[in-house]
Amino acid sequence: MSNQLISRVMYKCFYPVTTRWNDNDTYGHVNNVVYYSYFDSAVNRFLIEQGGLDIHRSDIVAFVVNSQCHYLAPISYPEQIEVGMAVKKLGTSSVTYSVGVFKTGEDNTVAYGDFVHVFVDRVTSKATPIPLSIRSALEEISL
């Protein structure tokens, strides 16, 4: 396992998240599938706030086409966490994010992974170039 994937210094921006009661599973920790919602929320918040994406009226939307997560340590409700992200690869119509989940203030991830978006035309669902405002924001957090 590479230290690059688990260290806070490898991520360019962070979003705070509060775990929710229903995030916990029968075993008393955040269920594995919930981490994907943390990834999705952080990435989309970035696109909206930094890239200017209007999720309701934009001609383009971003579809998740691939994601993966590696789990290193459990977290549970109630816990304050942060989701860090950076752009690993920026293509014409797609972007691969590196995403990490951290206990607030800690240097190493409890989970990390990749998250791939393809930007598509809202009507046709065909791949389309990433809009310039979004591309500029993504370039700012590129590794």
XYZ file of N, CA and C in Angstrom:
429
model
N 0.838 -1.170 0.000
C 0.000 0.000 0.000
C 0.885 1.236 0.000
N 0.564 2.167 -0.863
C 1.372 3.370 -1.006
C 0.965 4.432 0.008
N 1.957 5.054 0.641
C 1.669 6.149 1.555
C 0.994 7.312 0.848
N 1.218 7.430 -0.465
C 0.596 8.502 -1.224
C -0.924 8.438 -1.134
N -1.474 7.248 -1.054
C -2.919 7.110 -1.044
C -3.540 7.335 0.324
N -2.764 7.233 1.378
C -3.367 7.304 2.701
C -3.008 8.558 3.497
N -2.119 9.373 3.010
C -1.680 10.552 3.743
C -2.478 11.794 3.360
N -2.815 12.590 4.360
C -3.581 13.829 4.157
C -2.914 14.762 3.140
N -1.597 14.769 3.087
C -0.893 15.707 2.204
C -1.158 15.447 0.725
N -1.697 14.287 0.380
C -1.960 13.974 -1.019
C -3.306 14.509 -1.516
N -4.085 15.090 -0.649
C -5.408 15.590 -1.034
C -5.401 17.111 -1.049
N -6.120 17.679 -1.998
C -6.062 19.120 -2.243
C -7.186 19.924 -1.602
N -8.313 19.314 -1.343
C -9.401 20.025 -0.669
C -10.167 19.039 0.209
N -10.823 19.583 1.220
C -11.492 18.745 2.223
C -12.880 19.276 2.522
N -13.790 18.352 2.786
C -15.151 18.711 3.185
C -15.501 17.981 4.472
N -16.042 18.715 5.451
C -16.445 18.072 6.705
C -17.733 17.272 6.511
N -17.831 16.171 7.220
C -19.025 15.326 7.191
C -19.285 14.865 8.622
N -20.531 14.857 9.003
C -20.917 14.285 10.288
C -21.584 12.950 9.997
N -21.066 11.900 10.585
C -21.715 10.608 10.386
C -23.127 10.680 10.952
N -24.002 9.865 10.392
C -25.404 9.857 10.805
C -25.728 8.550 11.518
N -26.751 8.566 12.320
C -27.192 7.392 13.066
C -27.373 6.196 12.136
N -28.025 6.411 11.003
C -28.300 5.286 10.101
C -27.098 4.875 9.243
N -25.948 5.524 9.398
C -24.728 5.089 8.708
C -24.179 3.798 9.324
N -24.428 3.615 10.618
C -23.913 2.433 11.319
C -24.673 1.183 10.894
N -23.964 0.082 10.865
C -24.604 -1.201 10.576
C -24.737 -2.016 11.856
N -25.152 -3.235 11.733
C -25.358 -4.112 12.878
C -24.093 -4.286 13.710
N -22.933 -4.166 13.081
C -21.670 -4.359 13.775
C -21.199 -3.125 14.529
N -21.964 -2.011 14.420
C -21.642 -0.808 15.174
C -20.655 0.127 14.515
N -20.392 -0.066 13.224
C -19.527 0.877 12.509
C -20.186 1.260 11.193
N -19.657 2.311 10.573
C -20.215 2.782 9.309
C -20.119 1.662 8.278
N -21.245 1.366 7.651
C -21.305 0.306 6.664
C -20.498 0.683 5.423
N -19.906 -0.315 4.803
C -19.022 -0.069 3.662
C -19.670 0.739 2.540
N -20.937 0.516 2.247
C -21.563 1.224 1.124
C -21.722 2.714 1.399
N -21.746 3.112 2.659
C -21.934 4.519 3.022
C -20.738 5.365 2.594
N -19.560 4.780 2.577
C -18.371 5.518 2.164
C -18.530 6.077 0.750
N -19.211 5.336 -0.117
C -19.445 5.818 -1.477
C -20.321 7.069 -1.476
N -21.265 7.154 -0.540
C -22.083 8.372 -0.456
C -21.234 9.546 0.029
N -20.253 9.282 0.903
C -19.337 10.344 1.315
C -18.521 10.830 0.111
N -18.008 9.893 -0.687
C -17.248 10.250 -1.892
C -18.116 11.118 -2.808
N -19.313 10.613 -3.103
C -20.228 11.267 -4.032
C -20.596 12.668 -3.548
N -20.880 12.809 -2.268
C -21.262 14.110 -1.716
C -20.121 15.112 -1.813
N -18.913 14.702 -1.484
C -17.768 15.616 -1.545
C -17.489 16.047 -2.983
N -17.456 15.095 -3.897
C -17.156 15.415 -5.299
C -18.221 16.341 -5.876
N -19.482 16.044 -5.639
C -20.537 16.884 -6.196
C -20.587 18.256 -5.543
N -20.288 18.328 -4.258
C -20.207 19.635 -3.602
C -19.113 20.476 -4.255
N -17.975 19.846 -4.533
C -16.885 20.549 -5.205
C -17.344 21.055 -6.578
N -17.981 20.195 -7.359
C -18.428 20.591 -8.704
C -19.416 21.750 -8.657
N -20.296 21.730 -7.677
C -21.290 22.800 -7.534
C -20.632 24.086 -7.052
N -19.874 24.001 -5.955
C -19.308 25.205 -5.340
C -18.114 25.780 -6.086
N -17.234 24.940 -6.577
C -16.013 25.419 -7.229
C -16.120 25.452 -8.757
N -16.874 24.517 -9.317
C -16.981 24.437 -10.772
C -18.205 25.113 -11.357
N -19.139 25.515 -10.482
C -20.338 26.202 -10.967
C -21.368 25.296 -11.608
N -21.326 23.998 -11.334
C -22.297 23.078 -11.927
C -23.684 23.315 -11.323
N -24.641 23.536 -12.183
C -26.037 23.669 -11.752
C -26.684 22.305 -11.962
N -26.809 21.542 -10.894
C -27.270 20.153 -11.017
C -28.709 20.036 -11.489
N -29.472 21.122 -11.421
C -30.873 21.070 -11.830
C -31.108 21.553 -13.254
N -30.284 22.501 -13.734
C -30.550 23.106 -15.039
C -29.432 22.981 -16.072
N -28.305 22.462 -15.680
C -27.175 22.373 -16.603
C -27.483 21.420 -17.757
N -26.907 21.711 -18.920
C -27.054 20.826 -20.079
C -26.228 19.558 -19.936
N -25.294 19.574 -18.987
C -24.452 18.395 -18.771
C -24.662 17.859 -17.366
N -24.409 16.571 -17.223
C -24.427 15.921 -15.915
C -23.207 15.019 -15.846
N -22.837 14.636 -14.650
C -21.684 13.753 -14.474
C -22.179 12.409 -13.956
N -21.891 11.357 -14.714
C -22.268 9.999 -14.323
C -21.069 9.295 -13.700
N -21.299 8.613 -12.597
C -20.254 7.773 -12.011
C -20.174 6.500 -12.851
N -18.975 6.201 -13.354
C -18.800 4.997 -14.173
C -17.913 3.960 -13.501
N -17.225 4.381 -12.444
C -16.375 3.437 -11.726
C -16.058 4.029 -10.351
N -15.970 3.159 -9.364
C -15.540 3.590 -8.042
C -14.982 2.383 -7.307
N -14.080 2.675 -6.403
C -13.523 1.624 -5.553
C -13.122 2.238 -4.227
N -13.088 1.398 -3.197
C -12.739 1.881 -1.868
C -11.945 0.823 -1.130
N -10.915 1.273 -0.445
C -10.094 0.420 0.412
C -10.325 0.884 1.850
N -10.662 -0.046 2.723
C -11.007 0.269 4.106
C -9.831 -0.084 5.024
N -9.415 0.884 5.833
C -8.254 0.681 6.684
C -8.584 0.642 8.172
N -9.601 1.398 8.583
C -9.974 1.454 9.998
C -11.448 1.831 10.095
N -12.154 1.330 11.093
C -13.574 1.643 11.208
C -13.831 3.038 11.777
N -14.967 3.581 11.400
C -15.504 4.784 12.020
C -16.949 4.457 12.386
N -17.531 5.282 13.260
C -18.916 5.023 13.641
C -19.598 6.318 14.064
N -20.912 6.255 14.165
C -21.698 7.378 14.645
C -21.560 7.464 16.154
N -21.440 8.633 16.745
C -21.295 9.944 16.106
C -19.811 10.283 15.962
N -19.407 10.564 14.789
C -18.000 10.880 14.543
C -17.915 11.973 13.490
N -17.032 12.928 13.722
C -16.766 13.970 12.741
C -15.653 13.480 11.827
N -15.898 13.548 10.536
C -14.896 13.108 9.571
C -14.704 14.185 8.510
N -13.674 14.002 7.706
C -13.419 14.877 6.572
C -13.176 14.007 5.353
N -13.689 14.467 4.217
C -13.440 13.775 2.956
C -12.488 14.647 2.150
N -11.316 14.104 1.865
C -10.325 14.806 1.060
C -10.411 14.334 -0.375
N -10.101 15.222 -1.298
C -10.130 14.828 -2.704
C -9.064 15.557 -3.505
N -8.698 14.926 -4.601
C -7.773 15.501 -5.570
C -8.081 14.851 -6.907
N -7.661 15.491 -7.986
C -7.842 14.914 -9.317
C -6.606 14.115 -9.668
N -6.827 12.867 -9.976
C -5.753 11.939 -10.326
C -5.493 11.943 -11.833
N -6.592 12.037 -12.619
C -6.472 12.032 -14.078
C -7.605 12.868 -14.652
N -7.262 13.776 -15.567
C -8.249 14.649 -16.195
C -8.225 14.425 -17.699
N -9.321 13.904 -18.223
C -9.434 13.653 -19.650
C -10.312 14.701 -20.311
N -10.734 14.432 -21.532
C -11.592 15.359 -22.267
C -12.999 15.407 -21.685
N -13.552 14.226 -21.410
C -14.918 14.159 -20.875
C -14.998 13.404 -19.547
N -13.855 12.957 -19.040
C -13.874 12.190 -17.793
C -12.817 12.696 -16.822
N -13.046 12.367 -15.557
C -12.110 12.744 -14.510
C -12.073 11.612 -13.487
N -10.858 11.295 -13.036
C -10.680 10.321 -11.967
C -10.222 11.070 -10.733
N -11.001 10.939 -9.678
C -10.684 11.574 -8.402
C -10.027 10.566 -7.481
N -9.104 11.036 -6.662
C -8.597 10.279 -5.532
C -9.330 10.854 -4.329
N -9.968 9.976 -3.537
C -10.790 10.427 -2.418
C -10.364 9.680 -1.163
N -10.264 10.402 -0.051
C -9.899 9.779 1.217
C -10.811 10.240 2.340
N -11.117 9.338 3.244
C -11.934 9.653 4.418
C -11.012 9.669 5.635
N -11.094 10.758 6.395
C -10.235 10.967 7.555
C -11.081 11.239 8.792
N -10.642 10.742 9.945
C -11.179 11.262 11.193
C -10.674 12.691 11.283
N -11.520 13.602 11.703
C -11.153 15.018 11.738
C -9.836 15.221 12.486
N -8.916 15.908 11.797
C -7.634 16.238 12.390
C -6.566 15.164 12.294
N -6.908 13.980 11.817
C -5.908 12.915 11.713
C -5.229 12.950 10.351
N -4.014 12.431 10.287
C -3.201 12.521 9.080
C -3.396 11.377 8.097
N -3.880 10.239 8.550
C -4.030 9.083 7.670
C -5.498 8.722 7.474
N -5.785 8.216 6.295
C -7.161 7.873 5.959
C -7.642 6.656 6.735
N -8.953 6.599 6.939
C -9.591 5.379 7.418
C -10.080 4.577 6.220
N -10.222 5.262 5.085
C -10.605 4.622 3.818
C -10.173 5.548 2.679
N -9.864 4.959 1.547
C -9.499 5.763 0.378
C -9.894 5.019 -0.881
N -10.013 5.772 -1.967
C -10.363 5.118 -3.223
C -10.336 6.067 -4.398
N -10.839 5.552 -5.510
C -10.970 6.310 -6.746
C -12.446 6.436 -7.083
N -12.762 7.485 -7.807
C -14.138 7.794 -8.162
C -14.076 8.420 -9.549
N -14.714 7.828 -10.551
C -14.607 8.305 -11.930
C -15.945 8.853 -12.414
N -15.907 10.084 -12.912
C -17.063 10.721 -13.532
C -16.838 10.836 -15.034
N -17.889 10.608 -15.797
C -17.906 10.964 -17.209
C -18.987 12.021 -17.364
N -18.639 13.122 -18.000
C -19.594 14.196 -18.243
C -20.351 13.887 -19.523
N -21.671 13.987 -19.428
C -22.538 13.624 -20.561
C -23.591 14.692 -20.777
N -24.113 14.720 -21.997
C -25.243 15.571 -22.332
C -26.462 15.068 -21.568
N -27.169 15.955 -20.902
C -28.313 15.568 -20.078
C -29.399 14.860 -20.886
N -29.607 15.265 -22.132
C -30.680 14.698 -22.950
C -30.261 13.390 -23.620
N -29.073 13.369 -24.215
C -28.664 12.201 -25.010
C -27.867 11.167 -24.217
N -27.346 11.567 -23.068
C -26.456 10.723 -22.254
C -25.172 10.339 -22.985
N -24.792 11.117 -23.978
C -23.545 10.893 -24.708
C -22.445 11.756 -24.091
N -21.235 11.191 -24.050
C -20.090 11.900 -23.483
C -19.905 13.252 -24.160
N -19.539 14.234 -23.354
C -19.329 15.589 -23.853
C -18.121 16.183 -23.121
N -17.408 17.108 -23.751
C -16.255 17.707 -23.077
C -16.643 18.373 -21.756
N -15.744 18.297 -20.793
C -15.952 18.934 -19.500
C -16.007 20.447 -19.720
N -17.059 21.116 -19.220
C -17.151 22.571 -19.379
C -15.929 23.282 -18.787
N -15.563 24.411 -19.397
C -14.346 25.126 -19.004
C -14.320 25.527 -17.531
N -15.449 25.980 -16.981
C -15.449 26.399 -15.573
C -15.161 25.211 -14.655
N -15.697 24.065 -15.002
C -15.457 22.862 -14.202
C -14.029 22.371 -14.416
N -13.572 22.378 -15.664
C -12.201 21.942 -15.960
C -11.201 22.805 -15.195
N -11.404 24.111 -15.166
C -10.485 24.997 -14.436
C -10.443 24.647 -12.956
N -11.613 24.395 -12.366
C -11.663 24.021 -10.949
C -10.952 22.700 -10.727
N -11.159 21.743 -11.615
C -10.522 20.428 -11.489
C -9.002 20.528 -11.623
N -8.549 21.394 -12.517
C -7.106 21.580 -12.685
C -6.473 22.117 -11.400
N -7.210 22.925 -10.665
C -6.690 23.493 -9.408
C -6.392 22.426 -8.359
N -7.078 21.291 -8.428
C -6.860 20.240 -7.419
C -6.215 19.001 -8.032
N -5.575 19.165 -9.179
C -4.894 18.046 -9.833
C -3.576 17.732 -9.152
N -3.269 16.456 -9.094
C -1.989 16.015 -8.522
C -0.873 16.253 -9.498
